[in-house]
Amino acid sequence: MKTIEIGGVKLGPDRMPVICAPITAGSIVEIMHHAEKIADSPADIVEFRADWLDDTGFLNSNTVDAALRTIRNILPGRPVLFTLRTMKEGGKADVRDDEYVEIAEAAADSGYIDAIDLEFSRECVSSGLLPSLMRSKDIRTVLSFHDFTRTPSADEIIAHMNEMASCGADVIKTAVMPQSDSDLLSVLTASEQLKRTCETPFILISMSGQGVLSRVCGGQFGSVLTFASAGRTSAPGQLDADTTDMMLRALYRASRPPQKKFKMELTGRGNIVLGGFMGTGKSSSAEKIALYADFKPVEMDQIIEEKAGMTIPEIFSELGEKAFRDMETKLCRELSEESGLVISTGGGTLLRQENVDALKKNGVVFLLEAEPETVLARLEKSSVKRPKLEGHMNRGYISWLMKQRYDAYTSAADAVIYVDDLTPGGTAVRILSAAGLIPD
Ligand code: S3P
């Protein structure tokens, strides 16, 4: 299966499924309320269910544009999937084919959407007309099929999914209703086969309480996205986004390989670099490393504050984030010329490749990783102000920001230390033993 991107979010094999939270609201004011709830959730993508506007009589090109602009303003970092779910497939829209095409075009031309859901049962979709029109506008297509009455056999699901894939879809989606536990198994069986045979990333859901397991364990069987609510649910069986995120993280934690025992020789008197999310204990572990071994602790944030004569929140608000990031880059270059340091980076330092390259010139990067709830508990006790979390000091937002950073962090890391159960002293000992500086 290939990996595709929707607005920078990757969907594909061997990753945690993406969480998509739907906005189901019939007016702009309600849309605002719903979007604000999603802002503090771990949802990677937001789905705008425009059919809810049809329910209140407000569906037209202008309201679609205004609604999407509102969503973009409230949720700047989250890609938008546009959906006009028709009554036949469990939604609220009652539109002809020409109206369906008109609304889809208005959404695409708004410039605010990244992907669009297109119902395969519509002639304008299965003919390939609308998918190719969307592709020409650089919008990803999710071809979908819903059956709210029954679950077809695994073979039927697979055959239908392959037909949708052959239409040139970026993602294919099927959601069906189970009547028995074996219907849930049919969905998982179809997933397992598609995981091995289908090139196109897919989403397969068994709806209602009876199928709820598919929303949580679907990823293990190849499904790349799961819908979860922040506020109102949009389909039977949906769990809330925070619960889904916690369950997904627990599953992926259990299935990740055990922490590797690694050994690395620090070249000469190279530097130890500690990276990772806010609240993972980079500074306090650096202090302990300095206490146990002959390394000088360097706290990047503190040096930047001293040099600028301003606090970090002041730098962010008065000079802007880019100015702060440039100061970090300059400091990384300076520190790479020194030796025998244990460098505590800021939570965003490893996100710039040039910083990583500089720090690695004469250092080994240890990534400290913790769960969002650990980070939240630690940050709530800290007096340090974090502008990146201002107004969003909650688990959902922390998990979302962590996921945004995950790929950059892991590609920068020479080694990863899971710190949920470690004190700063324990983290220091792990690092020093990994670096061959104290015996195991
Ligand atoms: C930041 C983390 C902070 C500090 C700044 C930005 C980030 O460092 O550099 O507020 O983008 O994660 P800590 O990780 O030490 O909190």
GROMACS .gro file of C-alpha atoms and ligand atoms in nm:
model
  456
    1MET     CA    1   0.000   0.000   0.000
    2LYS     CA    2   0.131   0.344  -0.081
    3THR     CA    3   0.140   0.638   0.156
    4ILE     CA    4  -0.045   0.955   0.058
    5GLU     CA    5  -0.058   1.301   0.212
    6ILE     CA    6  -0.363   1.511   0.287
    7GLY     CA    7  -0.251   1.863   0.370
    8GLY     CA    8   0.077   1.736   0.515
    9VAL     CA    9  -0.081   1.452   0.715
   10LYS     CA   10   0.043   1.112   0.600
   11LEU     CA   11  -0.195   0.819   0.556
   12GLY     CA   12  -0.052   0.477   0.485
   13PRO     CA   13   0.085   0.151   0.619
   14ASP     CA   14   0.294   0.108   0.934
   15ARG     CA   15   0.174   0.423   1.104
   16MET     CA   16  -0.086   0.496   1.365
   17PRO     CA   17  -0.422   0.556   1.192
   18VAL     CA   18  -0.507   0.920   1.141
   19ILE     CA   19  -0.795   1.057   1.350
   20CYS     CA   20  -1.058   1.258   1.161
   21ALA     CA   21  -1.313   1.461   1.359
   22PRO     CA   22  -1.635   1.562   1.180
   23ILE     CA   23  -1.805   1.900   1.213
   24THR     CA   24  -2.177   1.844   1.209
   25ALA     CA   25  -2.353   2.179   1.243
   26GLY     CA   26  -2.630   2.362   1.061
   27SER     CA   27  -2.517   2.724   1.104
   28ILE     CA   28  -2.196   2.926   1.106
   29VAL     CA   29  -2.225   2.992   1.480
   30GLU     CA   30  -2.264   2.623   1.555
   31ILE     CA   31  -1.975   2.545   1.321
   32MET     CA   32  -1.758   2.785   1.523
   33HIS     CA   33  -1.848   2.613   1.849
   34HIS     CA   34  -1.780   2.272   1.705
   35ALA     CA   35  -1.447   2.376   1.549
   36GLU     CA   36  -1.334   2.521   1.883
   37LYS     CA   37  -1.394   2.183   2.047
   38ILE     CA   38  -1.187   2.013   1.777
   39ALA     CA   39  -0.903   2.263   1.834
   40ASP     CA   40  -0.842   2.102   2.172
   41SER     CA   41  -0.864   1.748   2.043
   42PRO     CA   42  -0.600   1.514   1.900
   43ALA     CA   43  -0.778   1.504   1.560
   44ASP     CA   44  -0.528   1.515   1.271
   45ILE     CA   45  -0.788   1.602   1.006
   46VAL     CA   46  -1.124   1.776   1.028
   47GLU     CA   47  -1.420   1.668   0.815
   48PHE     CA   48  -1.673   1.936   0.728
   49ARG     CA   49  -2.011   1.766   0.683
   50ALA     CA   50  -2.175   2.026   0.457
   51ASP     CA   51  -2.496   1.823   0.437
   52TRP     CA   52  -2.589   1.956   0.780
   53LEU     CA   53  -2.631   2.296   0.611
   54ASP     CA   54  -2.885   2.141   0.376
   55ASP     CA   55  -3.081   2.022   0.676
   56THR     CA   56  -3.126   2.383   0.791
   57GLY     CA   57  -3.183   2.517   0.438
   58PHE     CA   58  -2.848   2.702   0.427
   59LEU     CA   59  -2.665   2.493   0.167
   60ASN     CA   60  -2.528   2.704  -0.118
   61SER     CA   61  -2.188   2.801  -0.260
   62ASN     CA   62  -2.163   3.115  -0.044
   63THR     CA   63  -2.238   2.949   0.290
   64VAL     CA   64  -2.003   2.663   0.204
   65ASP     CA   65  -1.729   2.918   0.141
   66ALA     CA   66  -1.803   3.109   0.465
   67ALA     CA   67  -1.820   2.788   0.668
   68LEU     CA   68  -1.487   2.663   0.533
   69ARG     CA   69  -1.319   3.000   0.597
   70THR     CA   70  -1.442   2.986   0.959
   71ILE     CA   71  -1.306   2.634   1.003
   72ARG     CA   72  -0.969   2.728   0.856
   73ASN     CA   73  -0.940   3.030   1.086
   74ILE     CA   74  -1.017   2.832   1.400
   75LEU     CA   75  -0.817   2.523   1.299
   76PRO     CA   76  -0.521   2.659   1.101
   77GLY     CA   77  -0.300   2.350   1.127
   78ARG     CA   78  -0.558   2.086   1.041
   79PRO     CA   79  -0.631   1.971   0.686
   80VAL     CA   80  -0.997   1.979   0.584
   81LEU     CA   81  -1.192   1.693   0.426
   82PHE     CA   82  -1.512   1.819   0.262
   83THR     CA   83  -1.815   1.588   0.266
   84LEU     CA   84  -2.168   1.632   0.134
   85ARG     CA   85  -2.327   1.315   0.266
   86THR     CA   86  -2.656   1.239   0.093
   87MET     CA   87  -2.964   1.086   0.255
   88LYS     CA   88  -2.921   0.760   0.067
   89GLU     CA   89  -2.586   0.712   0.242
   90GLY     CA   90  -2.689   0.819   0.589
   91GLY     CA   91  -2.647   1.197   0.557
   92LYS     CA   92  -2.880   1.496   0.539
   93ALA     CA   93  -2.830   1.628   0.185
   94ASP     CA   94  -3.106   1.596  -0.070
   95VAL     CA   95  -2.942   1.709  -0.395
   96ARG     CA   96  -2.945   1.625  -0.765
   97ASP     CA   97  -2.626   1.527  -0.949
   98ASP     CA   98  -2.578   1.878  -1.095
   99GLU     CA   99  -2.615   2.036  -0.748
  100TYR     CA  100  -2.372   1.781  -0.603
  101VAL     CA  101  -2.113   1.879  -0.867
  102GLU     CA  102  -2.176   2.253  -0.812
  103ILE     CA  103  -2.122   2.231  -0.435
  104ALA     CA  104  -1.811   2.013  -0.478
  105GLU     CA  105  -1.666   2.271  -0.719
  106ALA     CA  106  -1.746   2.559  -0.482
  107ALA     CA  107  -1.568   2.376  -0.201
  108ALA     CA  108  -1.264   2.303  -0.417
  109ASP     CA  109  -1.249   2.660  -0.549
  110SER     CA  110  -1.272   2.807  -0.198
  111GLY     CA  111  -0.904   2.719  -0.154
  112TYR     CA  112  -0.980   2.598   0.198
  113ILE     CA  113  -1.007   2.221   0.145
  114ASP     CA  114  -0.744   1.953   0.105
  115ALA     CA  115  -0.960   1.650   0.029
  116ILE     CA  116  -1.314   1.569  -0.072
  117ASP     CA  117  -1.539   1.271  -0.004
  118LEU     CA  118  -1.723   1.159  -0.318
  119GLU     CA  119  -2.000   0.899  -0.306
  120PHE     CA  120  -1.922   0.624  -0.553
  121SER     CA  121  -2.290   0.542  -0.608
  122ARG     CA  122  -2.336   0.880  -0.784
  123GLU     CA  123  -2.312   0.868  -1.162
  124CYS     CA  124  -2.097   1.184  -1.169
  125VAL     CA  125  -1.845   1.005  -0.943
  126SER     CA  126  -1.835   0.646  -1.078
  127SER     CA  127  -1.807   0.788  -1.432
  128GLY     CA  128  -1.478   0.944  -1.321
  129LEU     CA  129  -1.599   1.298  -1.402
  130LEU     CA  130  -1.590   1.448  -1.054
  131PRO     CA  131  -1.276   1.263  -0.935
  132SER     CA  132  -1.076   1.391  -1.233
  133LEU     CA  133  -1.216   1.743  -1.192
  134MET     CA  134  -1.104   1.740  -0.828
  135ARG     CA  135  -0.765   1.600  -0.922
  136SER     CA  136  -0.716   1.884  -1.170
  137LYS     CA  137  -0.771   2.124  -0.877
  138ASP     CA  138  -0.514   1.936  -0.667
  139ILE     CA  139  -0.775   1.807  -0.420
  140ARG     CA  140  -0.732   1.452  -0.282
  141THR     CA  141  -1.032   1.226  -0.340
  142VAL     CA  142  -1.186   0.984  -0.091
  143LEU     CA  143  -1.430   0.763  -0.285
  144SER     CA  144  -1.687   0.631  -0.042
  145PHE     CA  145  -1.965   0.378   0.000
  146HIS     CA  146  -2.204   0.340   0.296
  147ASP     CA  147  -2.462   0.076   0.373
  148PHE     CA  148  -2.667   0.150   0.685
  149THR     CA  149  -2.874  -0.169   0.656
  150ARG     CA  150  -2.632  -0.460   0.625
  151THR     CA  151  -2.276  -0.589   0.582
  152PRO     CA  152  -2.190  -0.746   0.247
  153SER     CA  153  -1.958  -1.050   0.246
  154ALA     CA  154  -1.583  -0.990   0.271
  155ASP     CA  155  -1.545  -1.085  -0.098
  156GLU     CA  156  -1.812  -0.835  -0.202
  157ILE     CA  157  -1.652  -0.560   0.006
  158ILE     CA  158  -1.313  -0.631  -0.150
  159ALA     CA  159  -1.450  -0.641  -0.507
  160HIS     CA  160  -1.631  -0.310  -0.455
  161MET     CA  161  -1.329  -0.145  -0.294
  162ASN     CA  162  -1.110  -0.255  -0.586
  163GLU     CA  163  -1.362  -0.107  -0.829
  164MET     CA  164  -1.345   0.226  -0.641
  165ALA     CA  165  -0.965   0.214  -0.641
  166SER     CA  166  -0.956   0.161  -1.016
  167CYS     CA  167  -1.139   0.492  -1.057
  168GLY     CA  168  -0.816   0.665  -0.957
  169ALA     CA  169  -0.913   0.742  -0.596
  170ASP     CA  170  -0.647   0.863  -0.351
  171VAL     CA  171  -0.830   0.687  -0.065
  172ILE     CA  172  -1.123   0.441  -0.071
  173LYS     CA  173  -1.373   0.415   0.210
  174THR     CA  174  -1.653   0.172   0.304
  175ALA     CA  175  -1.873   0.192   0.613
  176VAL     CA  176  -2.131  -0.081   0.671
  177MET     CA  177  -2.377  -0.187   0.940
  178PRO     CA  178  -2.321  -0.516   1.125
  179GLN     CA  179  -2.617  -0.740   1.211
  180SER     CA  180  -2.401  -0.992   1.396
  181ASP     CA  181  -2.051  -1.033   1.538
  182SER     CA  182  -1.953  -1.227   1.227
  183ASP     CA  183  -2.033  -0.915   1.017
  184LEU     CA  184  -1.764  -0.734   1.212
  185LEU     CA  185  -1.527  -1.019   1.127
  186SER     CA  186  -1.621  -0.985   0.757
  187VAL     CA  187  -1.505  -0.623   0.769
  188LEU     CA  188  -1.179  -0.715   0.940
  189THR     CA  189  -1.122  -1.006   0.699
  190ALA     CA  190  -1.175  -0.774   0.402
  191SER     CA  191  -0.932  -0.524   0.562
  192GLU     CA  192  -0.667  -0.786   0.622
  193GLN     CA  193  -0.681  -0.895   0.256
  194LEU     CA  194  -0.681  -0.540   0.123
  195LYS     CA  195  -0.385  -0.460   0.347
  196ARG     CA  196  -0.185  -0.722   0.155
  197THR     CA  197  -0.320  -0.662  -0.194
  198CYS     CA  198  -0.445  -0.306  -0.236
  199GLU     CA  199  -0.215  -0.023  -0.343
  200THR     CA  200  -0.467   0.248  -0.252
  201PRO     CA  201  -0.492   0.347   0.117
  202PHE     CA  202  -0.834   0.248   0.250
  203ILE     CA  203  -1.076   0.310   0.537
  204LEU     CA  204  -1.306   0.027   0.644
  205ILE     CA  205  -1.559   0.071   0.923
  206SER     CA  206  -1.816  -0.149   1.086
  207MET     CA  207  -2.067   0.095   1.236
  208SER     CA  208  -2.272   0.101   1.560
  209GLY     CA  209  -2.182  -0.040   1.901
  210GLN     CA  210  -2.147  -0.388   1.755
  211GLY     CA  211  -1.877  -0.271   1.514
  212VAL     CA  212  -1.697  -0.026   1.744
  213LEU     CA  213  -1.388  -0.243   1.768
  214SER     CA  214  -1.319  -0.177   1.398
  215ARG     CA  215  -1.274   0.192   1.479
  216VAL     CA  216  -0.999   0.116   1.727
  217CYS     CA  217  -0.823  -0.194   1.591
  218GLY     CA  218  -0.888  -0.121   1.220
  219GLY     CA  219  -0.536   0.017   1.189
  220GLN     CA  220  -0.387  -0.319   1.274
  221PHE     CA  221  -0.576  -0.460   0.973
  222GLY     CA  222  -0.466  -0.182   0.740
  223SER     CA  223  -0.736   0.086   0.772
  224VAL     CA  224  -0.555   0.421   0.757
  225LEU     CA  225  -0.806   0.656   0.921
  226THR     CA  226  -1.064   0.644   1.196
  227PHE     CA  227  -1.345   0.892   1.256
  228ALA     CA  228  -1.387   1.014   1.611
  229SER     CA  229  -1.595   1.294   1.757
  230ALA     CA  230  -1.505   1.609   1.941
  231GLY     CA  231  -1.849   1.736   2.029
  232ARG     CA  232  -2.127   1.569   1.832
  233THR     CA  233  -2.087   1.228   1.665
  234SER     CA  234  -2.160   1.192   1.292
  235ALA     CA  235  -2.225   0.818   1.266
  236PRO     CA  236  -2.333   0.538   1.499
  237GLY     CA  237  -2.058   0.385   1.709
  238GLN     CA  238  -1.815   0.678   1.692
  239LEU     CA  239  -1.600   0.721   2.004
  240ASP     CA  240  -1.471   1.057   2.117
  241ALA     CA  241  -1.135   1.166   1.979
  242ASP     CA  242  -0.945   1.173   2.310
  243THR     CA  243  -1.057   0.819   2.401
  244THR     CA  244  -0.973   0.696   2.051
  245ASP     CA  245  -0.630   0.859   2.067
  246MET     CA  246  -0.556   0.705   2.407
  247MET     CA  247  -0.659   0.360   2.284
  248LEU     CA  248  -0.460   0.390   1.962
  249ARG     CA  249  -0.152   0.505   2.150
  250ALA     CA  250  -0.186   0.216   2.396
  251LEU     CA  251  -0.217  -0.035   2.111
  252TYR     CA  252   0.079   0.108   1.924
  253ARG     CA  253   0.288   0.128   2.239
  254ALA     CA  254   0.222  -0.240   2.307
  255SER     CA  255   0.315  -0.341   1.954
  256ARG     CA  256   0.628  -0.133   1.913
  257PRO     CA  257   0.957  -0.321   1.941
  258PRO     CA  258   1.118  -0.330   2.286
  259GLN     CA  259   1.359  -0.049   2.357
  260LYS     CA  260   1.683  -0.138   2.182
  261LYS     CA  261   1.994  -0.175   2.391
  262PHE     CA  262   2.243   0.024   2.200
  263LYS     CA  263   2.596   0.133   2.255
  264MET     CA  264   2.758   0.432   2.104
  265GLU     CA  265   3.097   0.573   2.158
  266LEU     CA  266   3.094   0.946   2.187
  267THR     CA  267   3.359   1.062   1.943
  268GLY     CA  268   3.639   1.218   2.146
  269ARG     CA  269   3.469   1.448   2.396
  270GLY     CA  270   3.155   1.488   2.186
  271ASN     CA  271   2.834   1.643   2.311
  272ILE     CA  272   2.525   1.472   2.447
  273VAL     CA  273   2.216   1.633   2.294
  274LEU     CA  274   1.877   1.590   2.460
  275GLY     CA  275   1.574   1.651   2.239
  276GLY     CA  276   1.201   1.594   2.254
  277PHE     CA  277   0.867   1.746   2.340
  278MET     CA  278   0.812   2.003   2.614
  279GLY     CA  279   0.788   1.845   2.958
  280THR     CA  280   0.987   1.531   2.880
  281GLY     CA  281   1.256   1.632   3.130
  282LYS     CA  282   1.535   1.746   2.899
  283SER     CA  283   1.669   2.016   3.131
  284SER     CA  284   1.642   1.822   3.456
  285SER     CA  285   1.801   1.512   3.299
  286ALA     CA  286   2.085   1.729   3.161
  287GLU     CA  287   2.150   1.857   3.515
  288LYS     CA  288   2.172   1.499   3.642
  289ILE     CA  289   2.406   1.393   3.360
  290ALA     CA  290   2.634   1.683   3.454
  291LEU     CA  291   2.622   1.568   3.816
  292TYR     CA  292   2.710   1.206   3.738
  293ALA     CA  293   2.965   1.261   3.461
  294ASP     CA  294   3.208   1.524   3.347
  295PHE     CA  295   2.976   1.721   3.116
  296LYS     CA  296   2.883   2.088   3.126
  297PRO     CA  297   2.506   2.144   3.114
  298VAL     CA  298   2.378   2.390   2.856
  299GLU     CA  299   2.016   2.499   2.850
  300MET     CA  300   1.947   2.646   2.506
  301ASP     CA  301   1.632   2.836   2.606
  302GLN     CA  302   1.817   3.003   2.894
  303ILE     CA  303   2.109   3.114   2.673
  304ILE     CA  304   1.867   3.256   2.417
  305GLU     CA  305   1.682   3.450   2.689
  306GLU     CA  306   2.011   3.588   2.824
  307LYS     CA  307   2.139   3.689   2.480
  308ALA     CA  308   1.810   3.853   2.379
  309GLY     CA  309   1.753   4.012   2.720
  310MET     CA  310   1.393   3.893   2.692
  311THR     CA  311   1.193   3.593   2.808
  312ILE     CA  312   1.083   3.336   2.550
  313PRO     CA  313   0.716   3.442   2.565
  314GLU     CA  314   0.835   3.801   2.506
  315ILE     CA  315   1.045   3.693   2.206
  316PHE     CA  316   0.746   3.506   2.062
  317SER     CA  317   0.503   3.794   2.111
  318GLU     CA  318   0.733   4.086   2.025
  319LEU     CA  319   0.966   3.943   1.759
  320GLY     CA  320   0.764   3.642   1.639
  321GLU     CA  321   0.830   3.270   1.635
  322LYS     CA  322   1.056   3.284   1.329
  323ALA     CA  323   1.298   3.519   1.508
  324PHE     CA  324   1.312   3.274   1.799
  325ARG     CA  325   1.374   2.981   1.563
  326ASP     CA  326   1.657   3.173   1.392
  327MET     CA  327   1.818   3.237   1.733
  328GLU     CA  328   1.798   2.864   1.802
  329THR     CA  329   1.968   2.785   1.471
  330LYS     CA  330   2.249   3.031   1.536
  331LEU     CA  331   2.304   2.883   1.881
  332CYS     CA  332   2.308   2.524   1.748
  333ARG     CA  333   2.590   2.625   1.510
  334GLU     CA  334   2.788   2.784   1.795
  335LEU     CA  335   2.742   2.486   2.026
  336SER     CA  336   2.852   2.240   1.759
  337GLU     CA  337   3.200   2.394   1.780
  338GLU     CA  338   3.229   2.300   2.149
  339SER     CA  339   3.287   1.970   2.327
  340GLY     CA  340   3.197   1.802   2.655
  341LEU     CA  341   2.851   1.959   2.671
  342VAL     CA  342   2.518   1.808   2.763
  343ILE     CA  343   2.283   2.024   2.558
  344SER     CA  344   1.919   2.055   2.656
  345THR     CA  345   1.742   2.171   2.339
  346GLY     CA  346   1.403   2.342   2.321
  347GLY     CA  347   1.102   2.133   2.218
  348GLY     CA  348   1.112   2.276   1.867
  349THR     CA  349   1.488   2.269   1.804
  350LEU     CA  350   1.497   1.930   1.631
  351LEU     CA  351   1.227   2.036   1.385
  352ARG     CA  352   1.477   2.224   1.166
  353GLN     CA  353   1.706   1.994   0.971
  354GLU     CA  354   1.995   2.244   0.978
  355ASN     CA  355   1.982   2.242   1.359
  356VAL     CA  356   1.997   1.864   1.363
  357ASP     CA  357   2.288   1.863   1.118
  358ALA     CA  358   2.480   2.113   1.332
  359LEU     CA  359   2.413   1.934   1.662
  360LYS     CA  360   2.513   1.597   1.514
  361LYS     CA  361   2.842   1.730   1.384
  362ASN     CA  362   2.991   1.675   1.725
  363GLY     CA  363   2.713   1.509   1.922
  364VAL     CA  364   2.475   1.221   1.973
  365VAL     CA  365   2.101   1.299   1.983
  366PHE     CA  366   1.890   1.130   2.250
  367LEU     CA  367   1.516   1.171   2.201
  368LEU     CA  368   1.313   1.170   2.521
  369GLU     CA  369   0.963   1.041   2.453
  370ALA     CA  370   0.660   1.053   2.684
  371GLU     CA  371   0.285   1.010   2.655
  372PRO     CA  372   0.069   1.324   2.634
  373GLU     CA  373  -0.078   1.264   2.982
  374THR     CA  374   0.272   1.247   3.134
  375VAL     CA  375   0.367   1.570   2.960
  376LEU     CA  376   0.047   1.744   3.072
  377ALA     CA  377   0.094   1.639   3.435
  378ARG     CA  378   0.455   1.765   3.433
  379LEU     CA  379   0.379   2.094   3.257
  380GLU     CA  380   0.093   2.171   3.493
  381LYS     CA  381   0.345   2.167   3.777
  382SER     CA  382   0.598   2.382   3.591
  383SER     CA  383   0.621   2.759   3.624
  384VAL     CA  384   0.784   2.799   3.278
  385LYS     CA  385   0.549   2.959   3.022
  386ARG     CA  386   0.523   2.774   2.689
  387PRO     CA  387   0.391   2.998   2.410
  388LYS     CA  388   0.328   2.697   2.184
  389LEU     CA  389   0.070   2.569   2.433
  390GLU     CA  390  -0.083   2.901   2.531
  391GLY     CA  391  -0.459   2.856   2.571
  392HIS     CA  392  -0.431   2.485   2.488
  393MET     CA  393  -0.291   2.327   2.804
  394ASN     CA  394  -0.484   2.004   2.764
  395ARG     CA  395  -0.417   1.644   2.666
  396GLY     CA  396  -0.587   1.655   2.327
  397TYR     CA  397  -0.390   1.950   2.193
  398ILE     CA  398  -0.061   1.818   2.334
  399SER     CA  399  -0.117   1.484   2.163
  400TRP     CA  400  -0.197   1.660   1.834
  401LEU     CA  401   0.118   1.875   1.846
  402MET     CA  402   0.327   1.571   1.938
  403LYS     CA  403   0.197   1.384   1.634
  404GLN     CA  404   0.284   1.682   1.414
  405ARG     CA  405   0.642   1.659   1.535
  406TYR     CA  406   0.680   1.284   1.551
  407ASP     CA  407   0.846   1.223   1.213
  408ALA     CA  408   1.102   1.502   1.254
  409TYR     CA  409   1.186   1.395   1.609
  410THR     CA  410   1.237   1.029   1.525
  411SER     CA  411   1.442   1.095   1.215
  412ALA     CA  412   1.673   1.321   1.419
  413ALA     CA  413   1.719   1.068   1.700
  414ASP     CA  414   2.023   0.847   1.735
  415ALA     CA  415   1.844   0.679   2.023
  416VAL     CA  416   1.503   0.702   2.190
  417ILE     CA  417   1.444   0.686   2.566
  418TYR     CA  418   1.085   0.635   2.689
  419VAL     CA  419   1.068   0.848   3.000
  420ASP     CA  420   0.712   0.800   3.132
  421ASP     CA  421   0.836   0.583   3.417
  422LEU     CA  422   1.174   0.746   3.465
  423THR     CA  423   1.292   1.019   3.700
  424PRO     CA  424   1.547   1.267   3.559
  425GLY     CA  425   1.817   1.068   3.744
  426GLY     CA  426   1.693   0.745   3.586
  427THR     CA  427   1.693   0.906   3.242
  428ALA     CA  428   2.050   1.029   3.299
  429VAL     CA  429   2.171   0.683   3.396
  430ARG     CA  430   2.010   0.526   3.084
  431ILE     CA  431   2.179   0.783   2.863
  432LEU     CA  432   2.521   0.755   3.023
  433SER     CA  433   2.515   0.377   3.003
  434ALA     CA  434   2.398   0.388   2.640
  435ALA     CA  435   2.682   0.625   2.563
  436GLY     CA  436   2.925   0.379   2.719
  437LEU     CA  437   3.020   0.624   2.993
  438ILE     CA  438   2.905   0.413   3.289
  439PRO     CA  439   2.869   0.034   3.311
  440ASP     CA  440   2.520  -0.119   3.247
  441S3P     C1  441   0.918   2.513   2.243
  441S3P     C2  442   0.963   2.456   2.359
  441S3P     C3  443   1.025   2.532   2.467
  441S3P     C4  444   1.083   2.664   2.415
  441S3P     C5  445   0.981   2.739   2.334
  441S3P     C6  446   0.931   2.658   2.213
  441S3P     C7  447   0.858   2.425   2.141
  441S3P     O1  448   1.127   2.453   2.526
  441S3P     O2  449   1.196   2.640   2.336
  441S3P     O3  450   0.875   2.771   2.419
  441S3P     O4  451   0.835   2.469   2.027
  441S3P     O5  452   0.831   2.306   2.174
  441S3P     P1  453   1.098   2.328   2.628
  441S3P     O6  454   1.083   2.205   2.543
  441S3P     O7  455   1.219   2.319   2.713
  441S3P     O8  456   0.973   2.359   2.703
   0.00000   0.00000   0.00000
